[in-house]
PDB file of C-alpha atoms in Angstrom:
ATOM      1  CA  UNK D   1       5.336 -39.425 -97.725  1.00 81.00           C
ATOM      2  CA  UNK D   2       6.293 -35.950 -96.394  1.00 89.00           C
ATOM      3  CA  UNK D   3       2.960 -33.570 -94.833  1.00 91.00           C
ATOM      4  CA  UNK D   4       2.860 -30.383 -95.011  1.00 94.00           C
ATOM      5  CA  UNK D   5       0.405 -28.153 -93.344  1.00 95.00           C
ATOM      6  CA  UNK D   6      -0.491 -24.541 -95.341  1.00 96.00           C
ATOM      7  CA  UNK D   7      -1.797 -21.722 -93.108  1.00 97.00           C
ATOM      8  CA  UNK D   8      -2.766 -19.019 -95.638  1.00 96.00           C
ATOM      9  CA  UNK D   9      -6.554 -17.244 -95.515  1.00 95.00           C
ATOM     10  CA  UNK D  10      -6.094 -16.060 -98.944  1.00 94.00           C
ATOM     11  CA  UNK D  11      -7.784 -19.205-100.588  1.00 94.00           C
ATOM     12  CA  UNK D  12      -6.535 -18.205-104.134  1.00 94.00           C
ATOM     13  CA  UNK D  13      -2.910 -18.027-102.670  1.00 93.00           C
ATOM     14  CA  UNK D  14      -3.643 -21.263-100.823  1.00 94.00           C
ATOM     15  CA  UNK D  15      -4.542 -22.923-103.695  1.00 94.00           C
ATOM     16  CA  UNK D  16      -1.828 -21.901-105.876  1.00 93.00           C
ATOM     17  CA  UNK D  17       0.794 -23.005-103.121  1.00 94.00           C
ATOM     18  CA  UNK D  18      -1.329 -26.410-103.024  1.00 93.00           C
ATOM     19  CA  UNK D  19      -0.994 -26.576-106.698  1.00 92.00           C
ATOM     20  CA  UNK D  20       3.220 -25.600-107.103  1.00 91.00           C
ATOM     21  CA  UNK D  21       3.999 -28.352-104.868  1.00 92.00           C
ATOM     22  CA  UNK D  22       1.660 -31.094-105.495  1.00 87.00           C
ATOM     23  CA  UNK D  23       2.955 -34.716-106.717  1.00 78.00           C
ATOM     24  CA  UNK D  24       5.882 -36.838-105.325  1.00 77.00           C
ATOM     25  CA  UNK D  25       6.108 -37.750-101.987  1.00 84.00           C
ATOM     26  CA  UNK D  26       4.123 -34.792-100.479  1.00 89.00           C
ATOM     27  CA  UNK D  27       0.944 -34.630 -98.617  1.00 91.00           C
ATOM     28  CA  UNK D  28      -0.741 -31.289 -98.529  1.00 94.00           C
ATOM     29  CA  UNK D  29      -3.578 -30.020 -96.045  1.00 94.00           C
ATOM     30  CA  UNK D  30      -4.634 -26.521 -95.667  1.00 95.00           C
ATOM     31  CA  UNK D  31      -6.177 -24.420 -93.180  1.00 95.00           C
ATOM     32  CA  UNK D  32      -7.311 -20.482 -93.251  1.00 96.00           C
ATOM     33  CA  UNK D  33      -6.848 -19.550 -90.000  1.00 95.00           C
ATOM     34  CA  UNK D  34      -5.257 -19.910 -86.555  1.00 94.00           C
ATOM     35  CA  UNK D  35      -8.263 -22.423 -85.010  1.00 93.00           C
ATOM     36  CA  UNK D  36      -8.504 -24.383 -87.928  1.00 94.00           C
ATOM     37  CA  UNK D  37      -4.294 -24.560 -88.281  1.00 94.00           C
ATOM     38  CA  UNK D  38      -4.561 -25.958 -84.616  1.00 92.00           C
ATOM     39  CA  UNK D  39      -6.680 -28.150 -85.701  1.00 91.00           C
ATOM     40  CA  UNK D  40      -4.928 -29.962 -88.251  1.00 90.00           C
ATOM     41  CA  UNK D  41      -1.701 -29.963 -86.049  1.00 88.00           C
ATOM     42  CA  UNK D  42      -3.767 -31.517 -83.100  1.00 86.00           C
ATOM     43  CA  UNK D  43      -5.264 -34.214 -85.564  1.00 83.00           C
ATOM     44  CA  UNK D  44      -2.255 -35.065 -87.637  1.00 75.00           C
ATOM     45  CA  UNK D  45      -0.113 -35.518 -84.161  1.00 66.00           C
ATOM     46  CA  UNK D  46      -2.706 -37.859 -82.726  1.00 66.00           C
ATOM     47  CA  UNK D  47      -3.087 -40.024 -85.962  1.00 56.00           C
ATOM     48  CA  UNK D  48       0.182 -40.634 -86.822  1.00 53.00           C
ATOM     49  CA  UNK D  49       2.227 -39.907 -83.741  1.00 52.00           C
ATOM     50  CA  UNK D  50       4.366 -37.940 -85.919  1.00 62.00           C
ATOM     51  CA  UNK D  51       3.292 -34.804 -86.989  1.00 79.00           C
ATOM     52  CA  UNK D  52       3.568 -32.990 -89.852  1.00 89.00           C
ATOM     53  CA  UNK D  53       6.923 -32.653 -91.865  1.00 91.00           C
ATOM     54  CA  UNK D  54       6.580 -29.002 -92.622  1.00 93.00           C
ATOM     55  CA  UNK D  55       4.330 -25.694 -91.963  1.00 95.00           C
ATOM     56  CA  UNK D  56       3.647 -22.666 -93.873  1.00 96.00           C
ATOM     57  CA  UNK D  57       2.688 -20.237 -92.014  1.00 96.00           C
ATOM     58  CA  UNK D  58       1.147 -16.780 -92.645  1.00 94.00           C
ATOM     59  CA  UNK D  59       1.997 -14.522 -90.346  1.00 91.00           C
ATOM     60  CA  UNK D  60      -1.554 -12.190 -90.468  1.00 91.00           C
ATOM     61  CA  UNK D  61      -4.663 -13.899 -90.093  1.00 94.00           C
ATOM     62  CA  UNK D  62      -8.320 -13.306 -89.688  1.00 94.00           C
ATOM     63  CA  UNK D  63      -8.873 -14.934 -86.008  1.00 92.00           C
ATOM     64  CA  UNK D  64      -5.013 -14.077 -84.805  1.00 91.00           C
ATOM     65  CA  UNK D  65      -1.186 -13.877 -85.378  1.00 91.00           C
ATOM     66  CA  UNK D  66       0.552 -16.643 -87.017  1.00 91.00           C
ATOM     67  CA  UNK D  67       3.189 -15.281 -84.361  1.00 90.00           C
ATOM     68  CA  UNK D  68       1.160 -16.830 -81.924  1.00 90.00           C
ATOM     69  CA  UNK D  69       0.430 -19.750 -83.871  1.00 92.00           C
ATOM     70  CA  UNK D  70       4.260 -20.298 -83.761  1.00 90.00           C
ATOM     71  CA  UNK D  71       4.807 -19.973 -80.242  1.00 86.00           C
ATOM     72  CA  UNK D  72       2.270 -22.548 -79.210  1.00 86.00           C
ATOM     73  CA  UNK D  73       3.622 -24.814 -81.828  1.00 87.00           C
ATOM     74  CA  UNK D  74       7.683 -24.482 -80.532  1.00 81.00           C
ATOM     75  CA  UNK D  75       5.915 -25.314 -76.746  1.00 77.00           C
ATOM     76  CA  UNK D  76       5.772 -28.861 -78.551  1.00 77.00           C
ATOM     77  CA  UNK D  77       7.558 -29.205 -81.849  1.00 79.00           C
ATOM     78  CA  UNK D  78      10.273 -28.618 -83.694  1.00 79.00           C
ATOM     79  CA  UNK D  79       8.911 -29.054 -87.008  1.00 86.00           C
ATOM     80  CA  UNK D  80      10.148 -26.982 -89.857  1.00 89.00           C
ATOM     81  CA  UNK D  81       7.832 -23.434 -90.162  1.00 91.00           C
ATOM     82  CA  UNK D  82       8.296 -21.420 -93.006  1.00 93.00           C
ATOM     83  CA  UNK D  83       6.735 -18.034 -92.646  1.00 92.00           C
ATOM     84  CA  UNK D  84       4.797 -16.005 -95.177  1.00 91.00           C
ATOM     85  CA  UNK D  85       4.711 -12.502 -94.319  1.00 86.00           C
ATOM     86  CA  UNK D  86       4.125  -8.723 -95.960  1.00 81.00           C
ATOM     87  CA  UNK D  87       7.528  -7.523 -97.244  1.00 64.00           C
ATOM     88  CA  UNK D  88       7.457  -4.158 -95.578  1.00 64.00           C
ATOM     89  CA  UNK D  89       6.789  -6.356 -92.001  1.00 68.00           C
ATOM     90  CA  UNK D  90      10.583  -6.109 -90.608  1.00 72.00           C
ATOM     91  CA  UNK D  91       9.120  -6.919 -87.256  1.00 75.00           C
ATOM     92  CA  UNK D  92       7.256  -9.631 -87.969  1.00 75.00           C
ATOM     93  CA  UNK D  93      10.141 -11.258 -89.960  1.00 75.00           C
ATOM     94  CA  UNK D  94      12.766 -10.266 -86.808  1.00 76.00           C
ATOM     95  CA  UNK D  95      10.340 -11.740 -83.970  1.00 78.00           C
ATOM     96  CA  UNK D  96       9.299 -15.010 -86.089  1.00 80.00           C
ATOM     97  CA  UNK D  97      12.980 -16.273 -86.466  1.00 79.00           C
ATOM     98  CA  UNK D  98      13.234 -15.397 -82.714  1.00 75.00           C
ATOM     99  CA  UNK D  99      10.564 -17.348 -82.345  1.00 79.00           C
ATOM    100  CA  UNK D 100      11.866 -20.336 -83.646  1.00 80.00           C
ATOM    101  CA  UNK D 101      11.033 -20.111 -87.485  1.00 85.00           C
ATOM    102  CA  UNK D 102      13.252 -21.610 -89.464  1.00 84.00           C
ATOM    103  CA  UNK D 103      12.301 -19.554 -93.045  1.00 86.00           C
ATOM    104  CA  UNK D 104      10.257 -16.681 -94.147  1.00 86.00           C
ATOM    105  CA  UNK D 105       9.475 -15.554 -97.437  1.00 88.00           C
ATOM    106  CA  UNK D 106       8.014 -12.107 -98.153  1.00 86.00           C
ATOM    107  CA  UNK D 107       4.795 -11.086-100.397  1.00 87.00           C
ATOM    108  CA  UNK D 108       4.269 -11.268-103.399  1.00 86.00           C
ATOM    109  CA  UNK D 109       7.083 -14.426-103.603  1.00 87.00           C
ATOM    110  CA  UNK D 110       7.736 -16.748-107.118  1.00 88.00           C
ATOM    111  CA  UNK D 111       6.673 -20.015-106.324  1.00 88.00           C
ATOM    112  CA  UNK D 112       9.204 -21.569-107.699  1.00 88.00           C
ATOM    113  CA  UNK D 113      11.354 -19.798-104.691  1.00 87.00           C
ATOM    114  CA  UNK D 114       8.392 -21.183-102.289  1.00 89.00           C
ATOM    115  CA  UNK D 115       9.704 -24.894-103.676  1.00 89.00           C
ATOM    116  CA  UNK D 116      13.080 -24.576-103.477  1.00 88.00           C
ATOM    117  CA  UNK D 117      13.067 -23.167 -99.917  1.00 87.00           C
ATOM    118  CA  UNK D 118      10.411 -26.014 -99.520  1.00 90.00           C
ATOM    119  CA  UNK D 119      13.085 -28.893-100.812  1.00 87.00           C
ATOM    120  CA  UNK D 120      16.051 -27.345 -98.226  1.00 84.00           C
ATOM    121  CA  UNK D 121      13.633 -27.636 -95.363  1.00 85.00           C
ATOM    122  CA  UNK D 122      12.596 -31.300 -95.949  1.00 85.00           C
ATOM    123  CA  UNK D 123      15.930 -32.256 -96.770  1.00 79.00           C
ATOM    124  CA  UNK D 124      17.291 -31.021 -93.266  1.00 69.00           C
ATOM    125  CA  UNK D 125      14.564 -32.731 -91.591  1.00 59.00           C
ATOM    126  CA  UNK D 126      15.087 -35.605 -92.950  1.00 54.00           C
ATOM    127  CA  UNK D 127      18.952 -35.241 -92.545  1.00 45.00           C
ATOM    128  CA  UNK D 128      17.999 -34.616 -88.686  1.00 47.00           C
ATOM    129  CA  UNK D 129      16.085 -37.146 -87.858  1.00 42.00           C
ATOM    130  CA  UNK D 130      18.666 -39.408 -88.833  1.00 35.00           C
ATOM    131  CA  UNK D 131      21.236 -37.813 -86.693  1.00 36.00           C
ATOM    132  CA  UNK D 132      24.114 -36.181 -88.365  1.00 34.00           C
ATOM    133  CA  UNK D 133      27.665 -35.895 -86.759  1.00 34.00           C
ATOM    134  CA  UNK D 134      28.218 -32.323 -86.375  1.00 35.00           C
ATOM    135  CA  UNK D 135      30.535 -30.836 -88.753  1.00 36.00           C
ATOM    136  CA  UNK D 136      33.391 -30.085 -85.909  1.00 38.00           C
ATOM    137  CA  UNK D 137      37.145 -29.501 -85.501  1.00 34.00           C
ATOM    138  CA  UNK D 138      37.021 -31.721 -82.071  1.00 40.00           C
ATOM    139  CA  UNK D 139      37.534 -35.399 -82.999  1.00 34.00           C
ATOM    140  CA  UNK D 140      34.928 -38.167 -81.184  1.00 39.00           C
ATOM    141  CA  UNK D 141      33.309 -35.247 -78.880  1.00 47.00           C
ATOM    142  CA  UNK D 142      30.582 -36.665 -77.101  1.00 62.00           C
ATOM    143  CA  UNK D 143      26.782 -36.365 -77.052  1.00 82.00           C
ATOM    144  CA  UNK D 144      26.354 -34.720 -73.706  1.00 89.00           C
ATOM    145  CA  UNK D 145      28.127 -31.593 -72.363  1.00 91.00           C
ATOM    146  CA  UNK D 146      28.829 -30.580 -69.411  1.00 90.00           C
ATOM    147  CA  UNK D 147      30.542 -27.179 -67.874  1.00 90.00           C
ATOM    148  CA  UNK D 148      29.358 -25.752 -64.442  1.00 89.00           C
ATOM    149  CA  UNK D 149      25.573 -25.160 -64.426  1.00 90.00           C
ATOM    150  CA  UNK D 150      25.100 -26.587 -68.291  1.00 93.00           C
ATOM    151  CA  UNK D 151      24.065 -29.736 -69.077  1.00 93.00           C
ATOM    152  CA  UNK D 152      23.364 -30.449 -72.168  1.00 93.00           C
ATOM    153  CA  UNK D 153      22.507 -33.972 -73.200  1.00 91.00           C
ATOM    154  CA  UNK D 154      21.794 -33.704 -77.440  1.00 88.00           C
ATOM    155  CA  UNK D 155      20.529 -37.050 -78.393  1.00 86.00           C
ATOM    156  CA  UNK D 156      17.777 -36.611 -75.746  1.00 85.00           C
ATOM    157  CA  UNK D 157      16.955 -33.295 -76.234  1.00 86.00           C
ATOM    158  CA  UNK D 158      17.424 -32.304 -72.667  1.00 90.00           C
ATOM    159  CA  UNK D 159      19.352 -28.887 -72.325  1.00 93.00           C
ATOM    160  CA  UNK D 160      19.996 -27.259 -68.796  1.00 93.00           C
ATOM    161  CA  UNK D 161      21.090 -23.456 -67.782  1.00 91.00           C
ATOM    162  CA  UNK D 162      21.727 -21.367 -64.551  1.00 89.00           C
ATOM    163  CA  UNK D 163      17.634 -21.496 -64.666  1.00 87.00           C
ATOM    164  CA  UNK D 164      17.122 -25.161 -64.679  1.00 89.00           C
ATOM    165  CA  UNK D 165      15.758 -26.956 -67.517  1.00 90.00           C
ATOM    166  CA  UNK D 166      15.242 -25.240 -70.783  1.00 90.00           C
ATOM    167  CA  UNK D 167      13.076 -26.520 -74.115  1.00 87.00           C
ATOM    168  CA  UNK D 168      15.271 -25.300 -77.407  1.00 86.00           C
ATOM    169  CA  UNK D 169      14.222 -25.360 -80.717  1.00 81.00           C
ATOM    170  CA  UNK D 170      15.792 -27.115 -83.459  1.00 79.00           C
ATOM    171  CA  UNK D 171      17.935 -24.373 -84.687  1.00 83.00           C
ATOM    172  CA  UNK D 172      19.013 -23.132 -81.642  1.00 87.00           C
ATOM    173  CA  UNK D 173      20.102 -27.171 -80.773  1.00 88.00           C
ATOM    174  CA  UNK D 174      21.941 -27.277 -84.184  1.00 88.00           C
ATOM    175  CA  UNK D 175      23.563 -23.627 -82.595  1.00 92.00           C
ATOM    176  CA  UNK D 176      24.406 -24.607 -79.441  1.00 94.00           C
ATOM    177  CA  UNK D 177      26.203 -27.779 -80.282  1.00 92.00           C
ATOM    178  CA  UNK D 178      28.884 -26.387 -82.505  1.00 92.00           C
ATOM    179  CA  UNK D 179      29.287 -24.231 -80.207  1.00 94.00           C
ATOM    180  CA  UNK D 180      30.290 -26.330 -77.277  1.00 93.00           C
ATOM    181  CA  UNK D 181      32.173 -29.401 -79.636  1.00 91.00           C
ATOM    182  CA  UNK D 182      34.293 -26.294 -80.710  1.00 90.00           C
ATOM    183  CA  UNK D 183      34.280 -25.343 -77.166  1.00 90.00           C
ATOM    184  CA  UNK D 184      37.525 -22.223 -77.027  1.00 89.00           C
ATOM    185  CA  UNK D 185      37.745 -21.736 -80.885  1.00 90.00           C
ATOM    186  CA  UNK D 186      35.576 -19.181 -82.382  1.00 91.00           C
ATOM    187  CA  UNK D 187      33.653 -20.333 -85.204  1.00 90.00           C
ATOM    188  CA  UNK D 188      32.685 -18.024 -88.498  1.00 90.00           C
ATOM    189  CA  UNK D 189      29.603 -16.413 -89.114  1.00 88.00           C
ATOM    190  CA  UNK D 190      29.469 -18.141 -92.160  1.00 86.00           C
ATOM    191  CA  UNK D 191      30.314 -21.437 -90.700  1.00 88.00           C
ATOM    192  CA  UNK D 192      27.577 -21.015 -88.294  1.00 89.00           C
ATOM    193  CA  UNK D 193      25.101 -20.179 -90.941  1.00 85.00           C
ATOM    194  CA  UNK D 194      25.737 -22.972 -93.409  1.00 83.00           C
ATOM    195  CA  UNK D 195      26.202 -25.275 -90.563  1.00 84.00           C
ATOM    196  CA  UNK D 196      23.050 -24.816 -88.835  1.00 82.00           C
ATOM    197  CA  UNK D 197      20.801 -23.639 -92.154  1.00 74.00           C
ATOM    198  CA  UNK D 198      22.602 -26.065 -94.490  1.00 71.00           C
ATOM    199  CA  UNK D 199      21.481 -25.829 -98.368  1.00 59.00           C
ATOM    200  CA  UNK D 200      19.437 -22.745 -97.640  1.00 58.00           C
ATOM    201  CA  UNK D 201      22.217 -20.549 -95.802  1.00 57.00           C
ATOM    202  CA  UNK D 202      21.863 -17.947 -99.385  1.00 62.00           C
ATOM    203  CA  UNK D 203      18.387 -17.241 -98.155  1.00 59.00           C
ATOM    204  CA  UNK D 204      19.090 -16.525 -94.572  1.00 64.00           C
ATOM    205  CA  UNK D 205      19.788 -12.816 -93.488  1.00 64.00           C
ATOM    206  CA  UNK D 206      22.918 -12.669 -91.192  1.00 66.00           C
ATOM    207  CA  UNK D 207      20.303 -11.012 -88.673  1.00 77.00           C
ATOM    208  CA  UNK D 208      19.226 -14.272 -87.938  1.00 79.00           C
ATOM    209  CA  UNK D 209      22.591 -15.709 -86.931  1.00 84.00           C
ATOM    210  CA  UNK D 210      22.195 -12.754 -84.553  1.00 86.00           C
ATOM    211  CA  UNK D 211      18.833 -13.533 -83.353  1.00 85.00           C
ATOM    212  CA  UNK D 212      19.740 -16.662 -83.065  1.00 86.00           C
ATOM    213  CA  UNK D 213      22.994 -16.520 -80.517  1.00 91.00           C
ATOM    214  CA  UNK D 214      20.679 -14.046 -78.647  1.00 90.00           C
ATOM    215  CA  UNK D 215      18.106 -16.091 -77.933  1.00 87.00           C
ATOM    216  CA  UNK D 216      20.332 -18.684 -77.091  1.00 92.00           C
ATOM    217  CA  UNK D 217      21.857 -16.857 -74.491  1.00 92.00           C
ATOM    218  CA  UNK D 218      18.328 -15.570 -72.841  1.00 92.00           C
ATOM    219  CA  UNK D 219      16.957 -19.198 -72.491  1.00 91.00           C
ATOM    220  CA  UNK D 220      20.307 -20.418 -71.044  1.00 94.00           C
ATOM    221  CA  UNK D 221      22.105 -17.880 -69.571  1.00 94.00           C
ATOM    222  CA  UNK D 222      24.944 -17.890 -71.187  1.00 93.00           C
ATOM    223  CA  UNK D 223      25.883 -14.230 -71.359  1.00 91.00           C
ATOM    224  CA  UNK D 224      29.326 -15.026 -70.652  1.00 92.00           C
ATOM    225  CA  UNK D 225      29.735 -18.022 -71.854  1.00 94.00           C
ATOM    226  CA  UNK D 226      29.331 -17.673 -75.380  1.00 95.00           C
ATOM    227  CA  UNK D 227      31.348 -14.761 -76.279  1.00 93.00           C
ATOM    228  CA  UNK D 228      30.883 -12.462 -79.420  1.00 93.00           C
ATOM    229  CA  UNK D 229      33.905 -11.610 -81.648  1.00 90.00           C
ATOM    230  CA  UNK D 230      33.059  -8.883 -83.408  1.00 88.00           C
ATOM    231  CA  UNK D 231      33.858  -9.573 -87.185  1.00 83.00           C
ATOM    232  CA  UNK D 232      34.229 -12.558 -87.464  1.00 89.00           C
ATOM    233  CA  UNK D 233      32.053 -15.157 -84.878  1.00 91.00           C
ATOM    234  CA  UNK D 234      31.039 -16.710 -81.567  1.00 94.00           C
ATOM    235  CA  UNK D 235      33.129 -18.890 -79.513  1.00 94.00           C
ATOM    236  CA  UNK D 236      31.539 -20.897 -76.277  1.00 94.00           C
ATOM    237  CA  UNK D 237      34.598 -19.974 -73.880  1.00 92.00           C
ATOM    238  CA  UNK D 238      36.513 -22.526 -71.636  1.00 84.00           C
ATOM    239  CA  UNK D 239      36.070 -21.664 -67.915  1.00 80.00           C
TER     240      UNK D 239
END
């Protein structure tokens, strides 16, 4: 049984999300605001241990930002969040993904485009809880990485820059470690984006790739280290 959480404070919209994606294997709560979101994610982590399996998040809401919402959430989790937001809202779309989201959609939205993007999300989670090997050109790299002042140990989710310890979302994990196990090759853009998006890589502006790498850099930093070729990809550089 897969949860999902649905953060929307238009209760007609709510309810038609509820309704598109009812049946199967899913589990649907909702919630119309930020407190009562918080709420549900405090409750559902303390009763199963687990968490939910997905969140939809709208991004304007009457007691605060989804934004917000998000950023409290990544302190913690890297469940899936798929963002709702006004199509004209550049900025909100720009600072979510930098903030760890992992999908947005933009009003008004078919809801049979909600589902799909619904389905890719699950299916990666599911995909990484099991552990994948990472699509890579290095034969039998190992789980842990290390190169001066990085550390980066995958299976345990422990990731250290020049600044010490660092927390990394799930994205910018899936980022970072084809990266390194490709460690002196530069790997596409487009590599990069159906590696670390997967089935829903069609959706996802190229922005995002570049929001992405940046952030990735900031929390690390790894200025230097991974290198931009302009045109054509990244590439984490030998020392």
């Amino acid at each position: 049984m897969k949860r999902i959480l649905i953060v929307e404070d238009d209760r007609h919209l709510n309810t038609g999300i509820v309704m598109a994606l009812q049946g199967g294997t899913l589990s649907l709560d909702s919630a119309y605001d930020v407190s009562e979101a918080w709420g549900c994610l405090n409750r559902e982590a303390e009763g199963t241990g687990e968490g939910y399996d997905l969140v939809i998040l709208d991004v304007n809401l009457p007691d605060g930002s989804g934004l917000d919402l998000l950023m409290k959430l990544r302190n913690r989790s890297s469940v899936p969040v798929i963002l709702l937001t006004a199509n004209d809202m550049e900025t909100d779309i720009v600072t979510g993904l930098a903030m760890g989201a992992d999908d947005y959609i933009t009003k008004p939205f078919s809801l049979a485009v909600l589902r799909a993007r619904v389905q890719v999300q699950l299916r990666r989670n599911r995909s990484d809880k099991i552990h994948p090997p990472v699509a890579s050109v290095n034969a039998g790299a190992s789980d842990c990485f290390s190169q001066g002042d990085f550390y980066f140990d995958f299976p345990c989710m422990e990731f250290h820059g020049l600044s010490g310890s660092v927390e990394l979302s799930r994205t910018e994990q899936k980022l970072l470690r084809i990266l390194v196990e490709n460690q002196g090759r530069v790997v596409s853009r487009q590599r990069l984006l159906e590696y670390v998006w997967g089935e829903g890589s069609e959706y996802v502006d190229e922005n995002a790739l570049s929001v992405a790498v940046k952030r990735l850099r900031d929390k690390l930093g790894a200025a230097e280290e991974i290198r931009t070729v302009y045109g054509i990809g990244y590439q984490w550089v030998k020392p």
